PDB file of C-alpha atoms in Angstrom:
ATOM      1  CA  UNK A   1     -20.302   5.881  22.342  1.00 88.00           C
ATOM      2  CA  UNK A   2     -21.638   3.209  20.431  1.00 94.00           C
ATOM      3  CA  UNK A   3     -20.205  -0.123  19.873  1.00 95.00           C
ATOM      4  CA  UNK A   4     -20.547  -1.238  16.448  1.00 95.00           C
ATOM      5  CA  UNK A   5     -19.623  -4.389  14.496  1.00 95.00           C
ATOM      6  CA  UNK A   6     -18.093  -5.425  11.359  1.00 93.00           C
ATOM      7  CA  UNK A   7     -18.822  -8.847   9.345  1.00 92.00           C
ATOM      8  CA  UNK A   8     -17.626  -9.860   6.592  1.00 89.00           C
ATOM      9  CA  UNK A   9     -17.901 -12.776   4.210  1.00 86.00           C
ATOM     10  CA  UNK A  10     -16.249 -13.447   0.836  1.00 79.00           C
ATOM     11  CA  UNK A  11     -19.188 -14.210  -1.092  1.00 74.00           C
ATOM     12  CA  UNK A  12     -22.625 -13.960  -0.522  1.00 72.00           C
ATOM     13  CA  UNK A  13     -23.083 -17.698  -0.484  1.00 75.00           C
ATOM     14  CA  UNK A  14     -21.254 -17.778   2.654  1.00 81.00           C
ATOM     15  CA  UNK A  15     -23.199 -16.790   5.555  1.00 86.00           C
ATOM     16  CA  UNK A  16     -22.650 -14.404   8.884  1.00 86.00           C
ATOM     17  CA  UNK A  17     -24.503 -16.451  11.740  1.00 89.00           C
ATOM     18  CA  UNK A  18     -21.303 -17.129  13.719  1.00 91.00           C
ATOM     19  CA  UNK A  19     -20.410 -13.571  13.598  1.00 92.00           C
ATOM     20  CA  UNK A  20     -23.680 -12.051  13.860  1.00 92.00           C
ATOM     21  CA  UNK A  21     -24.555 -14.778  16.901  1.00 93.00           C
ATOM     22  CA  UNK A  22     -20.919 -13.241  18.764  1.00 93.00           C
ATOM     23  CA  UNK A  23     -21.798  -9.823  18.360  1.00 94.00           C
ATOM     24  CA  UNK A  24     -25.258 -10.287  20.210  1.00 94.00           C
ATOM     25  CA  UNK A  25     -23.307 -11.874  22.815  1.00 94.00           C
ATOM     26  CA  UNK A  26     -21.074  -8.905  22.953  1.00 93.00           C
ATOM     27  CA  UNK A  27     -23.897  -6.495  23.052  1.00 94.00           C
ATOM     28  CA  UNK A  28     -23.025  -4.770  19.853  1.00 95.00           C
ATOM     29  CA  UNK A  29     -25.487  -1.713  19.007  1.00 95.00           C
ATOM     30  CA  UNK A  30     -24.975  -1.978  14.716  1.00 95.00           C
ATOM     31  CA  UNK A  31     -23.589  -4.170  12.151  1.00 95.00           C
ATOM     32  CA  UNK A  32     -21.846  -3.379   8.793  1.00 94.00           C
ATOM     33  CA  UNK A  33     -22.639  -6.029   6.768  1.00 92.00           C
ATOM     34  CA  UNK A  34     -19.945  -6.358   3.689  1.00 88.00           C
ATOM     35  CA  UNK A  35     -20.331  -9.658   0.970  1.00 85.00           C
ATOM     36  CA  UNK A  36     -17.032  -8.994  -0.445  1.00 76.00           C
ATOM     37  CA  UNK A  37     -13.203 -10.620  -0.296  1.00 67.00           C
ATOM     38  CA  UNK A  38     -10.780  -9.294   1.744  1.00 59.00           C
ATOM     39  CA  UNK A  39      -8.227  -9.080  -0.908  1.00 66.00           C
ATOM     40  CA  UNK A  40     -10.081  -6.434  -2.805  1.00 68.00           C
ATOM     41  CA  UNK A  41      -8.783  -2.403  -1.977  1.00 72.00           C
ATOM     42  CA  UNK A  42     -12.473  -1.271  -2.368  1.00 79.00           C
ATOM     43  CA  UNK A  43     -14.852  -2.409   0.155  1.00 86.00           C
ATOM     44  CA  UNK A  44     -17.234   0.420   0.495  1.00 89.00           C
ATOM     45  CA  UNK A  45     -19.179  -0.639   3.634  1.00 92.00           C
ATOM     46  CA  UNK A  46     -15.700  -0.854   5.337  1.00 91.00           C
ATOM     47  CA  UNK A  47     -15.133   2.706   4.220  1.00 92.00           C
ATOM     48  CA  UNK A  48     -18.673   3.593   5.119  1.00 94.00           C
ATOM     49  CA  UNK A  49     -18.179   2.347   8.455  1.00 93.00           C
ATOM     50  CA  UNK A  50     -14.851   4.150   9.382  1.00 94.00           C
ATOM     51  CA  UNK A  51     -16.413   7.254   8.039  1.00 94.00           C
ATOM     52  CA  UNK A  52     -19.017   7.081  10.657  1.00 94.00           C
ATOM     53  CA  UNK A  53     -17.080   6.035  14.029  1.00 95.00           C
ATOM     54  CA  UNK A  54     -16.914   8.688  16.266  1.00 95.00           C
ATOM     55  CA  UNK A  55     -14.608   9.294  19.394  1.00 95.00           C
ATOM     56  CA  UNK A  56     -15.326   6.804  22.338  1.00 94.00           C
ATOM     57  CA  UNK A  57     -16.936   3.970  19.632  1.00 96.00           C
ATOM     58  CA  UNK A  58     -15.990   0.685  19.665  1.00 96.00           C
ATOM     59  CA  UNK A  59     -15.483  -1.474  16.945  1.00 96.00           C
ATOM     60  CA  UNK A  60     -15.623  -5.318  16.806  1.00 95.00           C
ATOM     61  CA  UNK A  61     -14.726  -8.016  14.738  1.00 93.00           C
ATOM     62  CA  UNK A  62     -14.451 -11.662  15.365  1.00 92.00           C
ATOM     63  CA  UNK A  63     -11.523 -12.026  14.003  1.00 88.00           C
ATOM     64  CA  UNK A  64      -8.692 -10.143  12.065  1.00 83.00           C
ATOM     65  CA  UNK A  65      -8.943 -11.599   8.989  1.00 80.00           C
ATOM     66  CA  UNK A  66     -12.755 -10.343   8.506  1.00 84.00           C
ATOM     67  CA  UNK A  67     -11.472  -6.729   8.911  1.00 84.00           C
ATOM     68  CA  UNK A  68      -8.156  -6.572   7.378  1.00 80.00           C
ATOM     69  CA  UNK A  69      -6.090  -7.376   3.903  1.00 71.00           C
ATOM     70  CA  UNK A  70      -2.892  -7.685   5.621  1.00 75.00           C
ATOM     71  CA  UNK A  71      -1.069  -6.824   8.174  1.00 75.00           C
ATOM     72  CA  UNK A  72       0.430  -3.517   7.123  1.00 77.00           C
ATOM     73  CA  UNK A  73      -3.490  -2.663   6.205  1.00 82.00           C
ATOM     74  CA  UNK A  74      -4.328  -3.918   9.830  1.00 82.00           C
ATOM     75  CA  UNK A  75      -1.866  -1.304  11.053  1.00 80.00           C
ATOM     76  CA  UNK A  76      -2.841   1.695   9.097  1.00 86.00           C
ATOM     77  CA  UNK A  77      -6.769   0.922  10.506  1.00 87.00           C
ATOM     78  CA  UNK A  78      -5.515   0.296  13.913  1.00 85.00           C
ATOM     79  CA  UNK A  79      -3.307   3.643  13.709  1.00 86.00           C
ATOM     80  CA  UNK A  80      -6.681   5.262  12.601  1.00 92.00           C
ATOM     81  CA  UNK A  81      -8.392   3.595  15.572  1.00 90.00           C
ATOM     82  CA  UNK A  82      -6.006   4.887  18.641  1.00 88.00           C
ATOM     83  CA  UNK A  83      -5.832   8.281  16.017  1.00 92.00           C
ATOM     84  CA  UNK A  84      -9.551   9.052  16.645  1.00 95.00           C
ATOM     85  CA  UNK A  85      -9.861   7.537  20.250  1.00 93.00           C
ATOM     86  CA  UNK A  86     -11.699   4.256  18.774  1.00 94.00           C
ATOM     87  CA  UNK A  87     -11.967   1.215  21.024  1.00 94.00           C
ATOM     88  CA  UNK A  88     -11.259  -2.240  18.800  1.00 93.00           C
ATOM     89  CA  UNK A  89     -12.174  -5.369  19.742  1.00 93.00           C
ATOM     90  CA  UNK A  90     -11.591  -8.752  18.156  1.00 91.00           C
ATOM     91  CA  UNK A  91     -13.539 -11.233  20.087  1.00 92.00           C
ATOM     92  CA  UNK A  92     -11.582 -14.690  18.969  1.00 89.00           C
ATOM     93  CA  UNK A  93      -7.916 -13.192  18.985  1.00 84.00           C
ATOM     94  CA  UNK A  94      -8.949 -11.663  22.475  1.00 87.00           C
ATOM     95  CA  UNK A  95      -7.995  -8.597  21.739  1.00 88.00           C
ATOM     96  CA  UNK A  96      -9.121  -5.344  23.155  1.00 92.00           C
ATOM     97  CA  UNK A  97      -7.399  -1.586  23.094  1.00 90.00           C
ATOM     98  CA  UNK A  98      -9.792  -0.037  26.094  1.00 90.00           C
ATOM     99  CA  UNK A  99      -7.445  -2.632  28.687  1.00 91.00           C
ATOM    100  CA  UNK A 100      -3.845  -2.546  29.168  1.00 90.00           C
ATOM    101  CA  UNK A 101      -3.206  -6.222  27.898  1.00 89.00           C
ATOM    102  CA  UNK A 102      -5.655  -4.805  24.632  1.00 86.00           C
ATOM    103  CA  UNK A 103      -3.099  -2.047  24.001  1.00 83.00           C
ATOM    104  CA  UNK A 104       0.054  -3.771  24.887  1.00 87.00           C
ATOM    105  CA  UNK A 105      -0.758  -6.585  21.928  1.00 83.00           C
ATOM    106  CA  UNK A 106      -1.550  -3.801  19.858  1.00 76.00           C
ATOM    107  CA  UNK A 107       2.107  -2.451  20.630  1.00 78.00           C
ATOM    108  CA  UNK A 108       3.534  -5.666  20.284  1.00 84.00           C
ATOM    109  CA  UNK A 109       1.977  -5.862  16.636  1.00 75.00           C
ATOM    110  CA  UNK A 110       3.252  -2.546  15.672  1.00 72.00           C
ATOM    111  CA  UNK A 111       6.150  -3.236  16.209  1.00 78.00           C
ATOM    112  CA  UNK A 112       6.281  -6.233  14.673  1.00 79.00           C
ATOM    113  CA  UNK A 113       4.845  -5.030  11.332  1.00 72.00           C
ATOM    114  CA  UNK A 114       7.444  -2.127  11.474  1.00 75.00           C
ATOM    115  CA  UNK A 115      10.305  -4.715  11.645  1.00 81.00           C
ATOM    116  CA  UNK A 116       8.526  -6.813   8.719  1.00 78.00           C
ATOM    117  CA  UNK A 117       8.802  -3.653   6.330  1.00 76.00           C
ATOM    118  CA  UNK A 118      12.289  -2.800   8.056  1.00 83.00           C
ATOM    119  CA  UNK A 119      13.361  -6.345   6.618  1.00 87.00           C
ATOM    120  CA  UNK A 120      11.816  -6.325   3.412  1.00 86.00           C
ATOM    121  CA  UNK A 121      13.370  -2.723   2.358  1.00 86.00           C
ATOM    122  CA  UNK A 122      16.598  -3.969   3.705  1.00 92.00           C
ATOM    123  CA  UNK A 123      16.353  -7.426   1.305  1.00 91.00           C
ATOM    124  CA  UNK A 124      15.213  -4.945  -1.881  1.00 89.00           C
ATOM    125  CA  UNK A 125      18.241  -2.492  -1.375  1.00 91.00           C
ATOM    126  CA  UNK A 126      20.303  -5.970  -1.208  1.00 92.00           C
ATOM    127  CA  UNK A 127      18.765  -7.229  -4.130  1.00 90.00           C
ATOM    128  CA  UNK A 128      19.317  -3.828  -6.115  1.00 90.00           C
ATOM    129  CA  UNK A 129      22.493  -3.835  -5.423  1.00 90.00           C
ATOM    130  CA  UNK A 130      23.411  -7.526  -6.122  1.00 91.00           C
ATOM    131  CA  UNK A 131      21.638  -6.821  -9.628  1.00 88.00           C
ATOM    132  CA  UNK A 132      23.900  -3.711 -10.551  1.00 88.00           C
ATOM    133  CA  UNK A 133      27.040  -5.828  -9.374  1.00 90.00           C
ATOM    134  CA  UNK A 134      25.912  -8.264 -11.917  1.00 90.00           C
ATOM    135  CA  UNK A 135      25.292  -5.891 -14.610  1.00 85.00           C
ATOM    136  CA  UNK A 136      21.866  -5.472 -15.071  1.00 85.00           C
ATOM    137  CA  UNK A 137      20.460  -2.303 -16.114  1.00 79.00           C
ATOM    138  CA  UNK A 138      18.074  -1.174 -13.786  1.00 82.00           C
ATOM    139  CA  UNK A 139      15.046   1.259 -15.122  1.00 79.00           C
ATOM    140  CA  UNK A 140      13.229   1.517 -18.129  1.00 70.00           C
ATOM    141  CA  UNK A 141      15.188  -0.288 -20.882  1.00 65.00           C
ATOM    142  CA  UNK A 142      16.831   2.238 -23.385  1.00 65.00           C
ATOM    143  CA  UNK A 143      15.453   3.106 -26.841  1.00 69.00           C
ATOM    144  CA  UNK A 144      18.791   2.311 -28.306  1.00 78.00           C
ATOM    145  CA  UNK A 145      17.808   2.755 -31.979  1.00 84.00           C
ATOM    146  CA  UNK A 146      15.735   6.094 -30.653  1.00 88.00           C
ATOM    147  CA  UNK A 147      19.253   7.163 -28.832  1.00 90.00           C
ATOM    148  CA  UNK A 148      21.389   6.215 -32.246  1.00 91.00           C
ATOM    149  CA  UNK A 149      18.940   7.733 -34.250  1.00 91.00           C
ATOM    150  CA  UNK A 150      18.947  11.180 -32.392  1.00 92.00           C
ATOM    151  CA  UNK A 151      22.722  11.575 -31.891  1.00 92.00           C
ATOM    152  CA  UNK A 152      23.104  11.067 -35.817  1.00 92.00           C
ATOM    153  CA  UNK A 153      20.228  13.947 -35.959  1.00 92.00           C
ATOM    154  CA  UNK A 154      22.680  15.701 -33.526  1.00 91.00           C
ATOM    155  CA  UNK A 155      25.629  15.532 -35.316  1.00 90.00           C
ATOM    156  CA  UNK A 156      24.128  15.760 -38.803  1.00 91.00           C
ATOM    157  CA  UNK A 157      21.675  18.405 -38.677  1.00 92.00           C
ATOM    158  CA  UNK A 158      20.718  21.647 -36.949  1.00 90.00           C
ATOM    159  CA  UNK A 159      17.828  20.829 -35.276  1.00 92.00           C
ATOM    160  CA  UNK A 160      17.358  21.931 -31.568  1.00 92.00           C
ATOM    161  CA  UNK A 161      17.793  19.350 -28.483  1.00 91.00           C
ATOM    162  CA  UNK A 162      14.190  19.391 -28.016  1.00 92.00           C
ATOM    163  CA  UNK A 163      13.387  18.827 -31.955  1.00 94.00           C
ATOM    164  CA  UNK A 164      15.528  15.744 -31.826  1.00 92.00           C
ATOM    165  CA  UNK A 165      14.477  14.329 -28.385  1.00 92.00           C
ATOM    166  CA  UNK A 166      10.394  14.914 -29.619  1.00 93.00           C
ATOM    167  CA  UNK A 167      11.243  13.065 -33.024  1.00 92.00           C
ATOM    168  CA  UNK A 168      12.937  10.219 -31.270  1.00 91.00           C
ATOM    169  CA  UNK A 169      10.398  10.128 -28.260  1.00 90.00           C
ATOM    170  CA  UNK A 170      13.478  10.025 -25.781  1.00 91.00           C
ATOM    171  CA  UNK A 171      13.742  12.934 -23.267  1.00 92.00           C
ATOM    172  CA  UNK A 172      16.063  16.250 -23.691  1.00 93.00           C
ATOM    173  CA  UNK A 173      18.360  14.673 -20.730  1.00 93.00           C
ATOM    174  CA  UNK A 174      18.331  11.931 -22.052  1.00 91.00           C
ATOM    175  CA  UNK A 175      20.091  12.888 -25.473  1.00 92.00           C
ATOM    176  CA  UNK A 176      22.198  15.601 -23.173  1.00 93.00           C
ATOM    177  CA  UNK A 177      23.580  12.495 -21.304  1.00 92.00           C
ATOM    178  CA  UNK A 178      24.224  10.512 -24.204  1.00 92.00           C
ATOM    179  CA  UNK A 179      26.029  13.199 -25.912  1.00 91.00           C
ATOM    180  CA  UNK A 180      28.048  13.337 -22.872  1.00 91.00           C
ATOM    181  CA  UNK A 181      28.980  10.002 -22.449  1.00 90.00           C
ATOM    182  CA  UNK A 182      30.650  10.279 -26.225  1.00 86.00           C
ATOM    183  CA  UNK A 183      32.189  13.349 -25.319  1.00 84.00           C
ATOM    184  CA  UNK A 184      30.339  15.136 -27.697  1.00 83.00           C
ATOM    185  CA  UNK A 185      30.667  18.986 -28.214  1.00 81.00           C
ATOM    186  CA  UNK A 186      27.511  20.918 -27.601  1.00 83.00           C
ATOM    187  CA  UNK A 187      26.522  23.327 -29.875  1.00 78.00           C
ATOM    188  CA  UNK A 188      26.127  26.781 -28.958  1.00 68.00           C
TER     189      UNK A 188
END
């Protein structure tokens, strides 16, 4: 049960005093040390790190923004965290899951995030929708001269669906509906 920390800076100008100096305080046992931005996806001493918590560690931060790109990344670690029976602690947002009050802000933040992506789906359907009433064309845009070009194929030659839809780099269904929407016979 070891209680291990995590600092972070963006560049390796900056330094870590103030978070190394708060994690003696807090009696933390080992440090990850990552010289990287937050933004990136890849920070392999975070990754290194989860890899080796155990169940019954602790993990602390001094603050949420060393540990976390966002908040729906802060939710899938935290997730992990109560997952594998990790403590987390983040010393200036006073915020610790082995107490009550610890767990009930980490609640509180779930469900927070959960509403945040519940809002932004709903506002994307809404904007989908507002775009077909308007007429846009949702999708890849259409080879038009590749669908004109394989209907005249269609209608002037023999050539298989699949011959035509390879020639004119469009997709079998996608000549099939096409043909359709002319009412064109299929051949036999």
């Amino acid at each position: 049960m070891a209680i291990i920390g995590y600092a972070r800076v963006s560049t390796t100008h900056q330094k870590l005093d103030t978070q190394l100096s708060a994690f003696d305080n807090y009696g933390v046992d080992y440090v990850y040390k990552e010289y990287d931005s937050g933004r990136k996806k890849n920070r392999p001493v975070l990754e290194e790190m989860l890899k080796h918590l155990t169940s019954g560690d602790t993990l602390v931060i001094l603050k949420l923004d060393r540990l976390a790109r966002g908040t729906q990344h802060l939710l899938k670690l935290l997730d992990f965290f109560e997952t594998n029976d990790i403590n987390f602690v983040s010393i200036d947002n006073h915020i610790d899951t082995s107490t009550p009050m610890g767990k009930l802000v980490f609640t509180i933040m779930g469900a927070f995030a959960e509403m945040e992506a519940s809002l932004i789906r709903e506002r994307v359907v809404a904007g989908i929708e507002v775009a077909r009433q308007n007429g846009v064309q949702l999708g890849r845009p259409t080879k038009t001269d590749n669908i004109e070009r394989a209907l005249y194929l269609y209608e002037h030659t023999d050539q298989e669906i699949s011959q035509i839809a390879d020639e004119c780099e469009i997709t079998p269904p996608t000549l099939y509906r096409h043909l359709a929407k002319r009412s064109m016979a299929l051949r036999r």
